[in-house]
XYZ file of C-alpha atoms in Angstrom:
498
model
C 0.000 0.000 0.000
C 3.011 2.382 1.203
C 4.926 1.708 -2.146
C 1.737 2.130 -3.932
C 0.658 5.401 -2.580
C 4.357 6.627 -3.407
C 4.665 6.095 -6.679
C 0.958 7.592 -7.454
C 2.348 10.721 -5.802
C 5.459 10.873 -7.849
C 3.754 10.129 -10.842
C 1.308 12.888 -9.794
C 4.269 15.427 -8.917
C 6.060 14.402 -12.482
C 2.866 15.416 -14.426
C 3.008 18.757 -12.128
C 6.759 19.270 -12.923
C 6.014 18.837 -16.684
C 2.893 21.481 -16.632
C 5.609 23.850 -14.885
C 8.139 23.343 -17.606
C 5.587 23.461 -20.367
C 4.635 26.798 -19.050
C 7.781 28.336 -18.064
C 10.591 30.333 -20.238
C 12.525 28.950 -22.570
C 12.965 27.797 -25.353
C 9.211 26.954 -26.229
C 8.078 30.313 -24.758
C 8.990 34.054 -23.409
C 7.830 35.779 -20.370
C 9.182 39.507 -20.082
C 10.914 41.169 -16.835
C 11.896 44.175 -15.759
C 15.007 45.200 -17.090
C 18.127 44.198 -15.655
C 20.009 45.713 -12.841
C 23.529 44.128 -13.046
C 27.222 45.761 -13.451
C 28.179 46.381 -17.531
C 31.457 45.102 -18.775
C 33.912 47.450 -19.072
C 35.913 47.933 -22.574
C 38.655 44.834 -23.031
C 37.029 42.931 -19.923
C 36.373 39.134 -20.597
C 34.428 36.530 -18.368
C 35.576 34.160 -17.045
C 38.733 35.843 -16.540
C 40.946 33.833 -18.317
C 42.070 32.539 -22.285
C 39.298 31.818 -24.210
C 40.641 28.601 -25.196
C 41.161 27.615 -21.560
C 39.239 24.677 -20.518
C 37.405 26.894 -18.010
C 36.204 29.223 -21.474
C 35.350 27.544 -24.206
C 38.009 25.442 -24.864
C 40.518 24.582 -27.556
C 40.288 25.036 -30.970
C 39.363 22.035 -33.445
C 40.233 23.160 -36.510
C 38.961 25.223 -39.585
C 35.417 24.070 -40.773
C 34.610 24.494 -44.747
C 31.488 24.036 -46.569
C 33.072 20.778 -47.849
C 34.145 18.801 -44.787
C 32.462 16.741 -42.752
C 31.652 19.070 -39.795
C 29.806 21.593 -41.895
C 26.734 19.088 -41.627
C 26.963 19.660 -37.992
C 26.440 23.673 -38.035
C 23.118 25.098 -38.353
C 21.540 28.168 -39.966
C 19.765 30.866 -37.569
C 16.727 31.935 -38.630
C 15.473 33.530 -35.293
C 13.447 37.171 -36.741
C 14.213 38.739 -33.237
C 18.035 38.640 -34.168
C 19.184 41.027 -37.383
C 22.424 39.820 -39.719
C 24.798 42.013 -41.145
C 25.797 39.555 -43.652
C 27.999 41.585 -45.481
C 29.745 38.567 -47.416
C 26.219 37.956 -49.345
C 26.595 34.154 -48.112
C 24.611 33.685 -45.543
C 27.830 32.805 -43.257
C 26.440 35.048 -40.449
C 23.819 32.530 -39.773
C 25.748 29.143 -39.494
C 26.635 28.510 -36.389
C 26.981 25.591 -34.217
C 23.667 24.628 -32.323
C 25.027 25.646 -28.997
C 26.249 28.610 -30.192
C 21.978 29.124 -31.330
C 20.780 28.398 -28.622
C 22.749 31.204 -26.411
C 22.454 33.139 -28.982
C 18.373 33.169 -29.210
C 18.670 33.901 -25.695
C 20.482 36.641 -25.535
C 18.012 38.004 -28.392
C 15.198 37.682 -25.833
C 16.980 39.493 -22.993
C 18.168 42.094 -25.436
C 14.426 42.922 -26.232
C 13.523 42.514 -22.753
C 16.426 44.977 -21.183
C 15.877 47.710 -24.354
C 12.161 46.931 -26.125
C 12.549 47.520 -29.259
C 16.219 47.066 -29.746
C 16.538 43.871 -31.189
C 20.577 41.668 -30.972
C 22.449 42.399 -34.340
C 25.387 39.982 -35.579
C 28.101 41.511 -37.617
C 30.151 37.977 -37.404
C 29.630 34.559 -37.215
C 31.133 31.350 -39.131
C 34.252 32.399 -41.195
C 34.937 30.828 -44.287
C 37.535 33.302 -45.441
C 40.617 33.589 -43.122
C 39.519 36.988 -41.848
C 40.833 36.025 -38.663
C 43.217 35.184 -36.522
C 45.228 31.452 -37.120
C 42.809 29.256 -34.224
C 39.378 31.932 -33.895
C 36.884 29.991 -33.280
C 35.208 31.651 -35.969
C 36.308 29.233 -38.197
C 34.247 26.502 -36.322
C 31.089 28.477 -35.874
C 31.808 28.584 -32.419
C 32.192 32.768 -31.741
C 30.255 35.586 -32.487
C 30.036 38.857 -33.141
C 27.504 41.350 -32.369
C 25.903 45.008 -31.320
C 22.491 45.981 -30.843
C 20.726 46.819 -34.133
C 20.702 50.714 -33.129
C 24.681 50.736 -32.271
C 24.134 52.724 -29.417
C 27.831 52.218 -27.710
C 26.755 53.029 -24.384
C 24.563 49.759 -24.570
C 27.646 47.673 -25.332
C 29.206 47.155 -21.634
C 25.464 46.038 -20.661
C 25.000 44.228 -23.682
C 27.978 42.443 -23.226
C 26.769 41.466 -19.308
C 23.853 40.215 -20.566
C 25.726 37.560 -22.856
C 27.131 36.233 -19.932
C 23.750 36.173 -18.111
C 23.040 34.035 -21.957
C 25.003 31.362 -21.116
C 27.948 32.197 -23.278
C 31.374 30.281 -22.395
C 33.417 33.082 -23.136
C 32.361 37.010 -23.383
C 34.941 39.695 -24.207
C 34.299 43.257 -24.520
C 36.570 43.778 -27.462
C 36.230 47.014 -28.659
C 33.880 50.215 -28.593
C 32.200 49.217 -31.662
C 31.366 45.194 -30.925
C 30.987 42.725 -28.340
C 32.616 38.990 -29.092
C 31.470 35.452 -27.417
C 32.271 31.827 -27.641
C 30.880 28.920 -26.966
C 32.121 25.559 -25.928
C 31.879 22.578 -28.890
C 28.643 20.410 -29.085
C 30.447 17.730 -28.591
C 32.152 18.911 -25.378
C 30.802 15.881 -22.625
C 31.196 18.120 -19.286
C 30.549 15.966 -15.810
C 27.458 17.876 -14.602
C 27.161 16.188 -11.678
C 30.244 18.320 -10.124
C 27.685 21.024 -8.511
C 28.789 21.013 -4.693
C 30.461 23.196 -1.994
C 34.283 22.247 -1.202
C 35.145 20.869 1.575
C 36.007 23.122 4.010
C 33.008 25.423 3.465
C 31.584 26.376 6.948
C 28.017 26.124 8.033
C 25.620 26.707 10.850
C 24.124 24.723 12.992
C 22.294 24.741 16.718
C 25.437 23.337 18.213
C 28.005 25.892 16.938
C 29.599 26.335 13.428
C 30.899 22.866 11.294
C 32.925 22.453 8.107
C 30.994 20.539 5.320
C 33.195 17.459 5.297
C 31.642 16.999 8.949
C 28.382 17.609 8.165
C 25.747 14.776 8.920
C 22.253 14.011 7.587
C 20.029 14.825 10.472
C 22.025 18.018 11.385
C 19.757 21.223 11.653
C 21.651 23.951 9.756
C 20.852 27.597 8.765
C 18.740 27.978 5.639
C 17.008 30.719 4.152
C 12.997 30.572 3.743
C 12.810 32.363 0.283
C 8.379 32.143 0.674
C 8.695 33.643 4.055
C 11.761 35.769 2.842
C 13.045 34.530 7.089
C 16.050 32.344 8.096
C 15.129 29.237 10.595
C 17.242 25.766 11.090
C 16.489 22.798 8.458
C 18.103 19.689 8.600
C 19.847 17.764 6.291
C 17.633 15.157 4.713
C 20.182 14.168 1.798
C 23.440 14.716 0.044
C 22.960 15.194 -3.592
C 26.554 14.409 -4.027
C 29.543 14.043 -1.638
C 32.740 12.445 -2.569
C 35.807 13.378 -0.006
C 38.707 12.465 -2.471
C 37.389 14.154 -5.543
C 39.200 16.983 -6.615
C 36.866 19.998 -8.634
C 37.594 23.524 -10.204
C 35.636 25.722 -7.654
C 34.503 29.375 -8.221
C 35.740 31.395 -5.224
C 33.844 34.288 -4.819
C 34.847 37.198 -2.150
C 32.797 39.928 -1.113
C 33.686 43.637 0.361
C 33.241 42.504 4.247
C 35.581 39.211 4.040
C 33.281 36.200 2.700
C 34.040 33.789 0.849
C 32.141 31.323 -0.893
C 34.083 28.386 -2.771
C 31.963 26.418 -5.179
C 30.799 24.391 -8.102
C 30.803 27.235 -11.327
C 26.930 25.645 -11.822
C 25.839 25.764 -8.454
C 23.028 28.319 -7.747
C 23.488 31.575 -5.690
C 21.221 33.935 -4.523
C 22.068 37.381 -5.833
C 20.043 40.650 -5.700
C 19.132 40.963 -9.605
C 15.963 43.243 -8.824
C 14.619 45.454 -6.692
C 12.085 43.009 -5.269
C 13.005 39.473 -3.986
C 16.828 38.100 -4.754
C 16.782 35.651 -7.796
C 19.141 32.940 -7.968
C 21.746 32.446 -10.754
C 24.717 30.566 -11.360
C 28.300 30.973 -9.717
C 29.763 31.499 -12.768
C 27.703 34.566 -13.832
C 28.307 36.291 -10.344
C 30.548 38.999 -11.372
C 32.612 41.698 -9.388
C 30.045 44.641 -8.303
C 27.207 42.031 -8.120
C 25.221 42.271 -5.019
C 24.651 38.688 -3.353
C 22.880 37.605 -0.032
C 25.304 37.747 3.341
C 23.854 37.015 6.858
C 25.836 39.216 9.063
C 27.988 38.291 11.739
C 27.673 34.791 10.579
C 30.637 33.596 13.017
C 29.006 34.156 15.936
C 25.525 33.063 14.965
C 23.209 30.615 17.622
C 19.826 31.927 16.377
C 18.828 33.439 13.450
C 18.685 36.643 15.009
C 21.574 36.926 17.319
C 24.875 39.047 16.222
C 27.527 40.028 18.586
C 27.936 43.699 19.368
C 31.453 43.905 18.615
C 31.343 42.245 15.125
C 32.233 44.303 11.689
C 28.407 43.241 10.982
C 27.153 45.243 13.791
C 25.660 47.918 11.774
C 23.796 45.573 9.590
C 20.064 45.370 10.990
C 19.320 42.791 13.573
C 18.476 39.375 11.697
C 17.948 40.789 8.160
C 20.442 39.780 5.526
C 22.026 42.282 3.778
C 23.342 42.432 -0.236
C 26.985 42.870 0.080
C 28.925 43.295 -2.657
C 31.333 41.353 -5.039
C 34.709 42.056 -4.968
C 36.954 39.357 -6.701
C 36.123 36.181 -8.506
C 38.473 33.589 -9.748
C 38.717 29.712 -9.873
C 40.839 27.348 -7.660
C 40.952 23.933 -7.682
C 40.627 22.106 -4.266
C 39.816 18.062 -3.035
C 36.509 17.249 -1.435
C 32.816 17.924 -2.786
C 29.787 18.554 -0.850
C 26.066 19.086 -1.575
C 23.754 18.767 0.898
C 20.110 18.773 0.692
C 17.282 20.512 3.012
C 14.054 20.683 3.842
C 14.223 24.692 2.403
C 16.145 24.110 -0.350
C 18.301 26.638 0.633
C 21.217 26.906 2.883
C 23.740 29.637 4.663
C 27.851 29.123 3.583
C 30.598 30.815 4.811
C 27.752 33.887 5.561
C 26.657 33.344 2.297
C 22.906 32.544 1.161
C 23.126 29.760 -1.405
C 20.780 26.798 -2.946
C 21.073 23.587 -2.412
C 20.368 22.696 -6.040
C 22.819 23.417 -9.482
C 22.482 22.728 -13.117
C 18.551 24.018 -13.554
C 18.483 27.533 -13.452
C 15.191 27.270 -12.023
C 15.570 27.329 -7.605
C 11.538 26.773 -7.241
C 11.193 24.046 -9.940
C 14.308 22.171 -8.638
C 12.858 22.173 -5.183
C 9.291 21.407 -6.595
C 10.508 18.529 -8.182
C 12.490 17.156 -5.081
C 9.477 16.933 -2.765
C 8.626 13.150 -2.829
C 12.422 13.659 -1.041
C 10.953 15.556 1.658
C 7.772 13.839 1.533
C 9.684 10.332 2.420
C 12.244 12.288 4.868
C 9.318 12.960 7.694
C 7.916 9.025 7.978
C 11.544 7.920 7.941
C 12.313 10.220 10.917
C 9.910 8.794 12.705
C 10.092 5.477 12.271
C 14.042 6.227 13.173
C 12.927 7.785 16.326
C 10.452 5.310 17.004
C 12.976 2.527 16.841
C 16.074 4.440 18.391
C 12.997 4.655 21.733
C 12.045 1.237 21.589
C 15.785 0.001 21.499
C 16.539 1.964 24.406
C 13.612 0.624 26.233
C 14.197 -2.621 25.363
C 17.932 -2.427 26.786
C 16.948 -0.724 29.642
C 14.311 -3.494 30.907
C 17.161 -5.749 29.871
C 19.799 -3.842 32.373
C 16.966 -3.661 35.158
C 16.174 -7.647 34.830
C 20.106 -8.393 34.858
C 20.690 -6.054 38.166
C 17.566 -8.047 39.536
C 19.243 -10.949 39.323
C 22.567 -10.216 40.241
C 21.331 -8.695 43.925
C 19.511 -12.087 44.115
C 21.922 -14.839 43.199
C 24.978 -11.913 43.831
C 26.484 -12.758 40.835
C 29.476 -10.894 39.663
C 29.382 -7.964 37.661
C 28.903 -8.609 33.955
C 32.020 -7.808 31.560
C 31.487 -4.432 29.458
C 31.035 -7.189 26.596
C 27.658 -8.736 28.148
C 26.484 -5.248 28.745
C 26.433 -4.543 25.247
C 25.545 -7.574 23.539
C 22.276 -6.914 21.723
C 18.836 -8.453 21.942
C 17.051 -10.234 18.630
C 14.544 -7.388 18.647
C 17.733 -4.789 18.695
C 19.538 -7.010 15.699
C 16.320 -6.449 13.965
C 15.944 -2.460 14.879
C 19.390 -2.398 13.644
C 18.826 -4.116 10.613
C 16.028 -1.969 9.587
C 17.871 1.281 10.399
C 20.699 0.533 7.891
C 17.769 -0.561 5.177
C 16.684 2.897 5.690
C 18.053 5.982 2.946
C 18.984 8.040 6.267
C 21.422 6.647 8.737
C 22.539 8.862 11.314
C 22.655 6.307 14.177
C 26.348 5.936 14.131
C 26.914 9.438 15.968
C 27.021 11.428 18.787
C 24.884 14.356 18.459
C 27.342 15.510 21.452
C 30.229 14.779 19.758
C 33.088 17.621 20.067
C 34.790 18.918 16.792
C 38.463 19.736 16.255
C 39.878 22.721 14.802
C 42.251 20.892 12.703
C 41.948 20.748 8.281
C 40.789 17.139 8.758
C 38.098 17.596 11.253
C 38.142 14.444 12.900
C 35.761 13.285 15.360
C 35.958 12.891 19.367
C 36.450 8.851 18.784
C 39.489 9.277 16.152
C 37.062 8.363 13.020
C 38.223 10.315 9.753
C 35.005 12.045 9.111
C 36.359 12.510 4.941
C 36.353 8.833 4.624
C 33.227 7.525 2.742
C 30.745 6.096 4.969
C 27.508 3.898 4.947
C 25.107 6.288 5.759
C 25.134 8.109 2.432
C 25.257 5.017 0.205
C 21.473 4.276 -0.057
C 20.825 7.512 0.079
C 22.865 8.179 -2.896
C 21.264 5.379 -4.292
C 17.434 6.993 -3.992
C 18.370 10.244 -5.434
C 20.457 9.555 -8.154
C 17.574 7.277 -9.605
C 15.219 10.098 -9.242
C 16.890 12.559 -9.859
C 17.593 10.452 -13.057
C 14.184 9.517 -14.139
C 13.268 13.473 -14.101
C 16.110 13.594 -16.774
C 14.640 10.776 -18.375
C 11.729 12.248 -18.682
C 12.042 15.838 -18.905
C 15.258 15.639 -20.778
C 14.185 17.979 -23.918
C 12.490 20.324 -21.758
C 15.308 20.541 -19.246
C 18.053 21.425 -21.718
C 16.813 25.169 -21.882
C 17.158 25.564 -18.421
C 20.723 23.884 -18.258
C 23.730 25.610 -18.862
């Protein structure tokens, strides 16, 4: 009946999910904003902040594509009437591009019309079939564009250029006064998109005090923002979407003007102040120095949400409201250990830093939407846990009052430590069943105290990096969701994937 009811439900959420999708922006549909309040590009600025044929940009070069090779199949024309070509060759060159290079493309058309109305995007340069440029552009492979807005306004151009990052373009540089260029990664280009996570020694908040993410535990309450409510409160852990200890990851670090620092996954979401109404979430990568993202202040010294010590930096900042701070340096490290944990919220506070727990969709409320059979199956599983942690302990405890009974009547000796702790049938069974469960956090002390050492070992001496039991089922249940959403969904979710 249990299993019966659950998949009706997912089922039921799935059709939900897909109505969402269906509805939302994309590529099957446009729903205008208010323009844009985000920093412009400054003349001979690029993003990221590095070679564009760096593996962090769009990559290396492939080679020269002509209209008689192979490859040329593989581009596609762009038709899009929102989007005006200069075509000055008389070939229709300025159209063929690669499909990836389209798609961000079409994008940025939208947000053009949506930041100026009517200004439509203009391309000046696209696939280049006659050496124009450099030996290596990655014009040749229809991966980089040219373009302006079709009124060449140059004061638009530093904005424009922003934008094309906000597009999902690998590689934006502000060339000159008169043009913005972007690049694109190839189609073929396979990128591990399951590397979305916090590193490793990413500090968080919970109840008991502040813990590093490699010693984070499912069950732990930590410090999450309630974007409905627009409050903070405590949610625990009910997951980790992915955590692997050994793994080493590119991260984004991202500093702000008062000292915090968040290290993460380029794709993982952030909350950043976009609008004047409610913070939006976006990806790390498009966080950009002079963005304003979400910092709870005095995060150090933090036992409630609304506690700050007088003597903090923060102490200015109004009591329990979380302030947009802004961005003062971004650049990429690379670092061992990858975190993501999942809570009730969605949402959750790093290094002072108001993140989501979800990457890769673009979308914070449909990612969370689609994760509730998660939560849903989180709350009986917590009870039964706590049901069967009580009725072990009163089952051991009648077992310790019977064996004192009978050692004051036949004044036996005192059992060995051994005897004390050898376990009834019922217990085997309790424990059995608590390891079948996808949440295990009966192997800790909720007391435990924490080092202030890199490794963060635990009171008993146990490595708290090393892989452990608890997470394997787990890992096991979300993946195959989280999977058969992809499954599913899988055309619908590539527009809202970077």
């Amino acid at each position: 009946m249990f299993c019966r009811q659950s998949v009706t439900h997912v089922w039921v959420l799935l059709t939900l999910v897909s109505q969402a999708m269906a509805c939302a922006p994309g590529r099957s549909g446009y729903q205008r904003r208010v323009p844009r309040r985000l920093t412009p590009l400054v003349v001979k600025q690029y993003v990221p902040n590095t070679a564009e044929q760096n593996e962090i940009a769009a990559g290396r070069a492939k080679g020269a594509i002509s209209r008689t090779s192979m490859a040329f199949r593989k581009l596609v024309p762009n038709y899009n009437t929102d989007i005006r070509f200069l075509d000055d060759e008389g070939t229709g060159a300025d159209r063929i591009m690669t499909q990836r290079c389209r798609d961000k493309l079409d994008t940025l058309a939208v947000s053009v019309m949506t930041q100026w109305p009517g200004v439509k995007l203009r391309v000046i340069e696209s696939w280049d079939e006659y050496s124009h440029h450099k030996s290596g552009s990655l014009h040749y492979e229809g991966r980089a564009v040219d373009f302006t807005t079709d009124d060449r306004h140059q004061a638009k151009y530093g904005m424009l250029a922003r934008l094309a990052v906000e597009a999902g373009f690998d590689w934006v540089y502000y060339e000159t006064k008169r043009h913005v260029h972007a690049s694109v990664k190839p189609d073929s280009i396979n990128e591990r998109k399951t590397a979305s996570c916090f590193e490793r020694s990413s500090i968080v908040q919970t109840r008991n005090g502040p813990r590093p993410m490699s010693a984070l535990r499912i069950q732990d309450e930590v410090l999450s923002y309630n974007s409905d409510e627009g409050i903070l409160e405590y949610s625990p852990v009910i997951t980790f979407l992915d955590r692997d200890p050994t793994r080493k990851e590119l991260f984004i670090k991202i500093k702000t003007e008062f000292g915090e620092q968040l290290i993460l996954t380029r794709y993982h979401l952030v909350y950043r102040q976009e609008y004047d109404e409610r913070p939006s979430v976006t990806y790390a990568a498009r966080i950009l120095p002079g963005d304003k993202i979400l910092v709870l202040p005095n995060v150090e010294n933090v036992t409630s949400p609304t506690e700050f010590a007088d003597s903090s930096e923060y102490a200015k900042a109004p009591l329990g409201k979380l302030r947009p701070t802004k961005v003062l340096a971004v650049h990429y490290v690379r670092s061992r250990g990858v975190y993501a944990p999942l809570t009730t919220t969605g949402t959750i506070v790093v290094n002072g830093v108001v993140s989501s727990c979800y990457a890769l969709v673009n979308d914070h409320q449909l990612a969370h939407r689609a994760f509730a059979p998660i939560r849903l199956l989180y709350k009986p599983m917590f009870l039964i846990r706590q049901w069967l942690s009580w009725l072990r302990e009163i089952i051991g405890n009648k077992q310790q009052q019977k064996f004192d009974q009978k050692q004051d009547k036949d004044a036996m000796p005192a059992p060995s430590e051994t005897d004390r702790k050898k376990p009834s049938p019922l217990g085997k069974f309790a424990q059995a069943l608590f390891g079948s469960l996808p949440v295990n956090a009966t192997d800790y002390d909720v007391e435990s105290v924490w080092t202030t050492s890199s490794d963060f070992v635990r009171a008993d001496g146990e490595d708290l990096d090393d892989p452990v039991d608890e997470y394997t089922a787990s890992f096991r249940g979300v993946h195959w969701y989280a999977a058969l959403l992809y499954y599913l969904f899988q055309s619908t979710l590539t527009s809202y994937m970077p």
